[in-house]
CSV table of C-alpha atoms in Angstrom, one decimal:
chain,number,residue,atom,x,y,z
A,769,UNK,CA,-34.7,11.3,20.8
A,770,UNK,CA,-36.2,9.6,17.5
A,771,UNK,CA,-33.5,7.2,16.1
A,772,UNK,CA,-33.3,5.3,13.4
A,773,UNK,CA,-31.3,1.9,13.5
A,774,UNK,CA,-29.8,0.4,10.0
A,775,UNK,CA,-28.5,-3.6,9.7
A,776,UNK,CA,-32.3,-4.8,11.1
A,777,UNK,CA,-31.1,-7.0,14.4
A,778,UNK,CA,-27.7,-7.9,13.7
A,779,UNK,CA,-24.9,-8.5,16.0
A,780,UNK,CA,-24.6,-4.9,16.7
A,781,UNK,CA,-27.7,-3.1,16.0
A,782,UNK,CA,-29.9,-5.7,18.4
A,783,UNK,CA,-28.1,-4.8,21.4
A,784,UNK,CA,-27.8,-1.6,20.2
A,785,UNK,CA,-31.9,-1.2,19.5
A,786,UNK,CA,-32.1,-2.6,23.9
A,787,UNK,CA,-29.7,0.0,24.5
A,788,UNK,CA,-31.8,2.4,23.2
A,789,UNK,CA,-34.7,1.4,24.2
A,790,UNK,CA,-34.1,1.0,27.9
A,791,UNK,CA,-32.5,4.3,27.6
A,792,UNK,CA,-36.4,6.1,26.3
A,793,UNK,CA,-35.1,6.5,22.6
A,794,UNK,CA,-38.0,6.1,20.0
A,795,UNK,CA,-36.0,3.6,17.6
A,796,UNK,CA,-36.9,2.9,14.3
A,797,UNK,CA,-35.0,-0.6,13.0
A,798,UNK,CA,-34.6,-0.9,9.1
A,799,UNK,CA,-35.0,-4.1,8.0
A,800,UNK,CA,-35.3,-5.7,4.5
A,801,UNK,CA,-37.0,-8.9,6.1
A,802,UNK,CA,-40.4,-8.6,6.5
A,803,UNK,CA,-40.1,-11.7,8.7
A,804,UNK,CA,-38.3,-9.2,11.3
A,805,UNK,CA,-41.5,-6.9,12.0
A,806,UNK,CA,-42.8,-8.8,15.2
A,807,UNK,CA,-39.3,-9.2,16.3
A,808,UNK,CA,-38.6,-5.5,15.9
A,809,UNK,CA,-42.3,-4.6,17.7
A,810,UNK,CA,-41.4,-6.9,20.8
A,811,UNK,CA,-38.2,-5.0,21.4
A,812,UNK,CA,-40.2,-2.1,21.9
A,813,UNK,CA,-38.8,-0.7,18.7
A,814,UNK,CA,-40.9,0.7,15.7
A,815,UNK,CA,-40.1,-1.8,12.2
A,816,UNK,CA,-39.9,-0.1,8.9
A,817,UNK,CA,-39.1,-2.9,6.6
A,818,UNK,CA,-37.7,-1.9,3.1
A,819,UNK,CA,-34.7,-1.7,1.2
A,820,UNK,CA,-31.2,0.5,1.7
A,821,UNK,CA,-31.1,0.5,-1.7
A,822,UNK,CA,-34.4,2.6,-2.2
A,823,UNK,CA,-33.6,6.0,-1.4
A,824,UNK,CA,-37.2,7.0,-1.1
A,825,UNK,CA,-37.7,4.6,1.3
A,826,UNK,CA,-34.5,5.9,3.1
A,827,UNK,CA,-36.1,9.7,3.0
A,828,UNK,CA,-39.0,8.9,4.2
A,829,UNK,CA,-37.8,6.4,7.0
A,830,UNK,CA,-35.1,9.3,8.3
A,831,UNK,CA,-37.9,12.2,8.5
A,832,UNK,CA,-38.2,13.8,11.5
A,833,UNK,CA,-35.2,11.5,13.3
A,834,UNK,CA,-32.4,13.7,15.3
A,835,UNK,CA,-30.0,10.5,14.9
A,836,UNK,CA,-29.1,8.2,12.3
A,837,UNK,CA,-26.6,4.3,13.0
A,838,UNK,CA,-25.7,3.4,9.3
A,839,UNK,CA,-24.1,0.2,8.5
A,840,UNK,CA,-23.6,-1.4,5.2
A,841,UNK,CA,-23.9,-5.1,5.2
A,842,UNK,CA,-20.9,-7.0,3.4
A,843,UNK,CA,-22.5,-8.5,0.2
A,844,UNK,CA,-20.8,-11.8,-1.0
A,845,UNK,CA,-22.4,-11.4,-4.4
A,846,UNK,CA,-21.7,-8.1,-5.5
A,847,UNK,CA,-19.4,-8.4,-8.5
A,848,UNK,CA,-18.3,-4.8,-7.5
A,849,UNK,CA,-18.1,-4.4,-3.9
A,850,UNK,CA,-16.5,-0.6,-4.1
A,851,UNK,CA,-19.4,0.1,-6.1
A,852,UNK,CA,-21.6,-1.1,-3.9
A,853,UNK,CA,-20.8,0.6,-0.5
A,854,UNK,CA,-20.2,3.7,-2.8
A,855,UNK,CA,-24.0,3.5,-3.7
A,856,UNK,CA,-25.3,2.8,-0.5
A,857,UNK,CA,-23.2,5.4,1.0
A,858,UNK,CA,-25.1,8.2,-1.2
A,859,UNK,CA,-28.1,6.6,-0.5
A,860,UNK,CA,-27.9,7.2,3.1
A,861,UNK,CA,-26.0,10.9,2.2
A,862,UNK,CA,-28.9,12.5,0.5
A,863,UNK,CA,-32.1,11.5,3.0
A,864,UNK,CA,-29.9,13.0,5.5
A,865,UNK,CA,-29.6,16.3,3.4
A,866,UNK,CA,-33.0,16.0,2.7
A,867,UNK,CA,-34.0,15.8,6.1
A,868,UNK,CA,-31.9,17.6,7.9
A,869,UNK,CA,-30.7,14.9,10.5
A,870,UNK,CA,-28.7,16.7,13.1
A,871,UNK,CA,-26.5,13.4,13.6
A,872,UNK,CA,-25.1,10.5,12.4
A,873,UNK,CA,-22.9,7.4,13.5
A,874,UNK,CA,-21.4,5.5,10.5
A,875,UNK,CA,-20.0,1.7,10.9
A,876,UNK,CA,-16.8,1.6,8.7
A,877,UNK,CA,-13.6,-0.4,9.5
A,878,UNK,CA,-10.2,0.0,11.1
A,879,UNK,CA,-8.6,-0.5,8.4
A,880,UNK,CA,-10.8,1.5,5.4
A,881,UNK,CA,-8.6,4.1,5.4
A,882,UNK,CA,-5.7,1.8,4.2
A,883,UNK,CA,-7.7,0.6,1.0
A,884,UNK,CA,-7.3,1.5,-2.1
A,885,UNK,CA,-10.2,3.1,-3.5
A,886,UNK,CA,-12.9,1.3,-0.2
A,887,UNK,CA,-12.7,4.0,1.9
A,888,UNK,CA,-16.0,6.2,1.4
A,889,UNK,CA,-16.1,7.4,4.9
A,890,UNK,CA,-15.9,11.5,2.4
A,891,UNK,CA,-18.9,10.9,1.2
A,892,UNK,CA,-20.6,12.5,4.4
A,893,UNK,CA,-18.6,15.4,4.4
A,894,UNK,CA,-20.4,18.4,3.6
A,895,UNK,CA,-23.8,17.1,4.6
A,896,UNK,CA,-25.1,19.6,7.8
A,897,UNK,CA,-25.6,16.6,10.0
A,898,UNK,CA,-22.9,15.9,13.0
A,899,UNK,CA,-20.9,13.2,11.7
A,900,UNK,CA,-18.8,10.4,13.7
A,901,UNK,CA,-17.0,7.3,11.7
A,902,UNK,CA,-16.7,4.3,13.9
A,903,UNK,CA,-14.1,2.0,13.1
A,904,UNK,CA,-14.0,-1.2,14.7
A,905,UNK,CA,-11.2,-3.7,15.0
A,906,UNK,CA,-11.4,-7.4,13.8
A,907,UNK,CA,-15.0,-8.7,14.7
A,908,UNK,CA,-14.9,-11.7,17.5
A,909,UNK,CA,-18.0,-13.2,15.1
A,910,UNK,CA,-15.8,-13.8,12.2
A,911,UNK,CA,-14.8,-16.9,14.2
A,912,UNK,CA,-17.6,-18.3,13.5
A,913,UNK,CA,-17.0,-18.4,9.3
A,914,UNK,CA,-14.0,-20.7,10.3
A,915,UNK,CA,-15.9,-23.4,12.0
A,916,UNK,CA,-15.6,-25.8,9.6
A,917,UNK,CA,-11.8,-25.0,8.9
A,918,UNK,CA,-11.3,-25.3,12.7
A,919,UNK,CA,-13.2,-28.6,12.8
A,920,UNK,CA,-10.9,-29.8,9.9
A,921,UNK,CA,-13.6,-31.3,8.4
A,922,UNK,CA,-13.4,-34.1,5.4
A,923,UNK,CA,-10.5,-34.7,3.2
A,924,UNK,CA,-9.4,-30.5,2.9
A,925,UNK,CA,-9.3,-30.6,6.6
A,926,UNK,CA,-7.3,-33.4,6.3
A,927,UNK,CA,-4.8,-32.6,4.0
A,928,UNK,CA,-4.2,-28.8,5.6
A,929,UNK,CA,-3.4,-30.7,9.2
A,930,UNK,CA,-1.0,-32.8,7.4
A,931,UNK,CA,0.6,-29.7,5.0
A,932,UNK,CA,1.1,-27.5,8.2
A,933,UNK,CA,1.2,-29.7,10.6
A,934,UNK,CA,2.9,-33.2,9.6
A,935,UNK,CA,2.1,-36.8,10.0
A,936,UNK,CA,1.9,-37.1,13.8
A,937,UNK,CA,-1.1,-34.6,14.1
A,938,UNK,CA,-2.8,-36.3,11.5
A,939,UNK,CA,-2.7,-39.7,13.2
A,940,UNK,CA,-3.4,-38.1,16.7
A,941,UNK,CA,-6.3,-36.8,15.7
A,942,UNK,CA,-5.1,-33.1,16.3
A,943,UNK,CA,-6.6,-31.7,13.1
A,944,UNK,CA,-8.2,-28.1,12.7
A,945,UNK,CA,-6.6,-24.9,12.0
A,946,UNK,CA,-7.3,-21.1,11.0
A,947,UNK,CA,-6.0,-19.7,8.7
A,948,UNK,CA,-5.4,-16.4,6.7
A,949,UNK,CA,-3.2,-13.8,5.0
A,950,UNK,CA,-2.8,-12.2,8.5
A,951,UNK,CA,-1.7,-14.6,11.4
A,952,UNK,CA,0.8,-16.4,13.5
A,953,UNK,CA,2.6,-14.0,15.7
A,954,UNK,CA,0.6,-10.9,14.0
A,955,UNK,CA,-0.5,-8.7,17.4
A,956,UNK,CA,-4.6,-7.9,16.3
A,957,UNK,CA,-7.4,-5.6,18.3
A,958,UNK,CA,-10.5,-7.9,18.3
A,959,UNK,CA,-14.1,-6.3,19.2
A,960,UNK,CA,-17.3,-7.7,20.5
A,961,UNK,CA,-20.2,-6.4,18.3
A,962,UNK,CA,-21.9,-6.1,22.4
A,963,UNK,CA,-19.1,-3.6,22.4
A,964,UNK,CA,-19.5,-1.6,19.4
A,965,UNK,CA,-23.3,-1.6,20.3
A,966,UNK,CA,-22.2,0.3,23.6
A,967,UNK,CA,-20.0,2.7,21.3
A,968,UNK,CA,-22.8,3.7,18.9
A,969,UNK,CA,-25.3,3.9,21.9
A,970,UNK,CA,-22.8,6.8,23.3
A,971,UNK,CA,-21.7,8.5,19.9
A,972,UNK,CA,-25.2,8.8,19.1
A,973,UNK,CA,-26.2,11.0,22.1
A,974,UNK,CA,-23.2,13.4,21.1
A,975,UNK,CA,-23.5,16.3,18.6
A,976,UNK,CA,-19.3,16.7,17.8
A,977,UNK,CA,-18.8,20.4,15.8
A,978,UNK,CA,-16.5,18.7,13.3
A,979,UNK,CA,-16.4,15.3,11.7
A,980,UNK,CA,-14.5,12.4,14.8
A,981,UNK,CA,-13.5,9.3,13.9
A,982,UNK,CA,-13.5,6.3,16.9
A,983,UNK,CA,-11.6,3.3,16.8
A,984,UNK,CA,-13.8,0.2,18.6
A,985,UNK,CA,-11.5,-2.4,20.2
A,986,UNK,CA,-12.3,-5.1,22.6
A,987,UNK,CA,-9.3,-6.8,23.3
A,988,UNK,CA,-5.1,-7.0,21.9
A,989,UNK,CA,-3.3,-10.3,21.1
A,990,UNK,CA,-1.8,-12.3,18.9
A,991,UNK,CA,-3.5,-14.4,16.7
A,992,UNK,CA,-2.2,-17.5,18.2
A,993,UNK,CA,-3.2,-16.0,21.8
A,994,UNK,CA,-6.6,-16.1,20.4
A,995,UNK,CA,-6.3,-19.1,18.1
A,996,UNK,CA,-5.5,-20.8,21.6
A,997,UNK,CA,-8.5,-19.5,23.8
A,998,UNK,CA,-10.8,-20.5,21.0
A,999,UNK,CA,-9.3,-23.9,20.7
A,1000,UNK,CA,-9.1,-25.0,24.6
A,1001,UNK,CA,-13.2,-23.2,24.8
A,1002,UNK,CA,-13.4,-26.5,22.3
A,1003,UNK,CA,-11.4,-28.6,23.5
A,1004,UNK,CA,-8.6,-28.3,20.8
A,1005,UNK,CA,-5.8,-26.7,23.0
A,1006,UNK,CA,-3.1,-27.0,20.1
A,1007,UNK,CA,-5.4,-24.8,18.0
A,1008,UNK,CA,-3.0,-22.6,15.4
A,1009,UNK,CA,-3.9,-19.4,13.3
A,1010,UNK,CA,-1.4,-20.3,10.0
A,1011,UNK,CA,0.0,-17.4,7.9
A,1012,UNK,CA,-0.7,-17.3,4.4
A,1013,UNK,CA,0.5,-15.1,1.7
A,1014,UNK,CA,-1.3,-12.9,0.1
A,1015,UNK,CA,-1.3,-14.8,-3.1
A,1016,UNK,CA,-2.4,-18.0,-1.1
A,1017,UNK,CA,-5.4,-16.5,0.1
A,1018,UNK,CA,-6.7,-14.5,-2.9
A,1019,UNK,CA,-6.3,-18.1,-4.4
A,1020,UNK,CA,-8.4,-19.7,-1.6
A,1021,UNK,CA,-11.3,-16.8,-1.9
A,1022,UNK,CA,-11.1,-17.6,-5.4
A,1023,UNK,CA,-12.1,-21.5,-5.1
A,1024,UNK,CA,-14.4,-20.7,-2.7
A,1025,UNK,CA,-16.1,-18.7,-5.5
A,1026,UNK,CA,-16.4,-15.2,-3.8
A,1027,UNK,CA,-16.3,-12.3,-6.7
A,1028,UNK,CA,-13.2,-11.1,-7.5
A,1029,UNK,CA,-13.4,-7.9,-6.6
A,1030,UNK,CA,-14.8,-8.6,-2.9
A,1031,UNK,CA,-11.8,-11.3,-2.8
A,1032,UNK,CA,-9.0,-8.9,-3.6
A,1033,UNK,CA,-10.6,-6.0,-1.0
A,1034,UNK,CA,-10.6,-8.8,2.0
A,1035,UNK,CA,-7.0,-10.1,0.7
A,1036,UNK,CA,-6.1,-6.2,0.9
A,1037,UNK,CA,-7.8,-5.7,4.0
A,1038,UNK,CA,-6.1,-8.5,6.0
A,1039,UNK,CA,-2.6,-7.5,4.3
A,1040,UNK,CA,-3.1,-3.7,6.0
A,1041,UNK,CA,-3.8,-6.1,9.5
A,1042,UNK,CA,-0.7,-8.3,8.8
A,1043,UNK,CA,1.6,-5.1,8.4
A,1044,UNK,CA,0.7,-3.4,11.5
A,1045,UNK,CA,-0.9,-0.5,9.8
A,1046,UNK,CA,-4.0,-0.9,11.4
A,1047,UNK,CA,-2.9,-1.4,14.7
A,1048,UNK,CA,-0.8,1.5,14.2
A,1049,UNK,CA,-3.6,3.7,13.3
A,1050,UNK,CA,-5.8,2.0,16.4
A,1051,UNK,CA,-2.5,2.6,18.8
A,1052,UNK,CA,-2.1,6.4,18.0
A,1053,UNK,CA,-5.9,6.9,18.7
A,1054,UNK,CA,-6.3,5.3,21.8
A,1055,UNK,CA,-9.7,4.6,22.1
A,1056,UNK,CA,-11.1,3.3,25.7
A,1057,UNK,CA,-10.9,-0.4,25.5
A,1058,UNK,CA,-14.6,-2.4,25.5
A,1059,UNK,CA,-15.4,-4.6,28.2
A,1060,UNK,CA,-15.7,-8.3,26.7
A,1061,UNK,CA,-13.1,-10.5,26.4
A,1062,UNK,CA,-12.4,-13.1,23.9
A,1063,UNK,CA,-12.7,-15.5,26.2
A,1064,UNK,CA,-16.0,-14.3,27.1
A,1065,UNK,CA,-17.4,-15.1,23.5
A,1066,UNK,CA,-15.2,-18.1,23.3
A,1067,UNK,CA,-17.9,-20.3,25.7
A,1068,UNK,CA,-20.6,-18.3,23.3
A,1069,UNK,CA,-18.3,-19.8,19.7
A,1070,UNK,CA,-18.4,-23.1,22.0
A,1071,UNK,CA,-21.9,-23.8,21.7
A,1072,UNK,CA,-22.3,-22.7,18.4
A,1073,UNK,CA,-19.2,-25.0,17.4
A,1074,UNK,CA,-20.4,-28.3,19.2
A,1075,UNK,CA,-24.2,-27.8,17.6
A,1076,UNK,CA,-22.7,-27.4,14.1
């Protein structure tokens, strides 16, 4: 089969693109990084470096493919993040009218269903391609965005071990924490990208009648079950995920100076997570569980946390 690969080689379309490839796909990889072409060429894979946001580039990247993985990378600049995956959504929608592909895996999120006005899975209804939304739980990568919270670097770090924690962690040295507007005691489904990759890799091969939506989940815990693996892979056994309101967070993403928009949607997002309305949803699907544990990618986070 001739498949094109969005999201260049990112933590799921690289293993996705070996996957492939060992499997006798010709795989095209889209990438905006000109810097990727030898990368892409070693993997066996054929690079067409441009833009998602040039549909002619799209149309003439998707002629001739019988299979399409579309992902839309998370943009921490866009003042208007809705607007944004709405306009990369009908850029992917019309190449595949154009050309006719018979089928086509899009990444989304288990929770885009349950917010307001994100959820543009519809767009691709209607097109005469073979359509299959994956939806994948809470991504074990996003650890790696709190390395410096968990570090409890400088005088923040310090002052957040002393808020939450008191006086005798601060002078013990027991500093380091993460944190958010889901956590605590708050059951989550975390995925390994490796495990999405293996999800794509299948759904692509399929050719459904009717539009199927597949929830991607690696593993089920609490957030202070996985707050502790993390922290003893480190060497920080007493490692705590702290619960934040909603109006403590949105105040956080606001100092850290993400748009308002994209700091409202991930405030939103979490707050479906810390209800239980996306495990619900994941629950009364029952997808097969993937195969990699968190405490698989902890001694992965490990390395990456004692180089930083």
């Amino acid at each position: 089969m001739k498949i094109i690969v969005t999201g260049s080689l990112g933590n799921i379309s690289f293993p996705l693109t070996e996957i492939l490839i060992r499997q006798g796909h010709e795989v095209t990889v889209v990438s905006s990084d000109p810097k990727k072409h030898n990368a892409i060429e070693n993997l066996g894979a054929i690079p067409a470096i441009g833009s998602i946001s040039d549909v002619r580039f799209l149309t003439n990247t998707f002629k001739g493919a019988d299979a399409v993985y579309a992902m839309i990378p998370l943009s921490f600049t866009e003042p208007d993040l809705v607007g944004y995956f709405h306009n990369i959504s009908q850029n992917y929608a019309q190449p595949l009218r154009e050309s006719k592909t018979k089928r086509l895996v899009f990444l989304s999120g288990w929770s885009a269903d349950l917010i307001n006005g994100e959820n543009i899975e519809d767009i691709f209804d209607g097109l005469e391609t073979s359509v299959t939304i994956l939806r994948p739980a809470a991504f074990y990568t996003n650890f790696y965005q709190s390395i410096d919270l968990i570090k409890g670097k400088g005088l923040i770090g310090k002052f957040l071990t002393l808020r939450y924690f008191g006086l005798r962690a601060l002078l013990t040295g027991k500093t380091g924490l993460l944190m958010g507007n889901y956590g605590g005691e708050d059951r989550i489904v975390f995925v390994s990208p490796k495990d999405i990759a293996d999800a794509a890799a299948e759904e692509l091969l399929l050719l459904p009648e009717e539009k199927t939506i597949r929830y991607v989940g690696s593993e089920e815990m609490t957030c202070n079950e996985a707050a502790k693996i993390i922290g003893n892979a480190i060497g920080k056994p007493w490692l705590k995920w702290v619960l934040l309101s909603d109006k403590e967070m949105l105040r956080g993403l606001k100092m850290a100076k993400l748009p308002e928009k994209l700091a409202e949607m991930l405030v939103e997002m979490q707050a479906a997570m810390h209800s239980g309305k996306a495990l619900e949803n994941f629950r009364q699907n029952n997808p097969k569980m993937g195969k990699i544990m968190l405490i698989d990618f902890a001694q992965e986070f490990a390395e990456a946390y004692h180089k930083n």
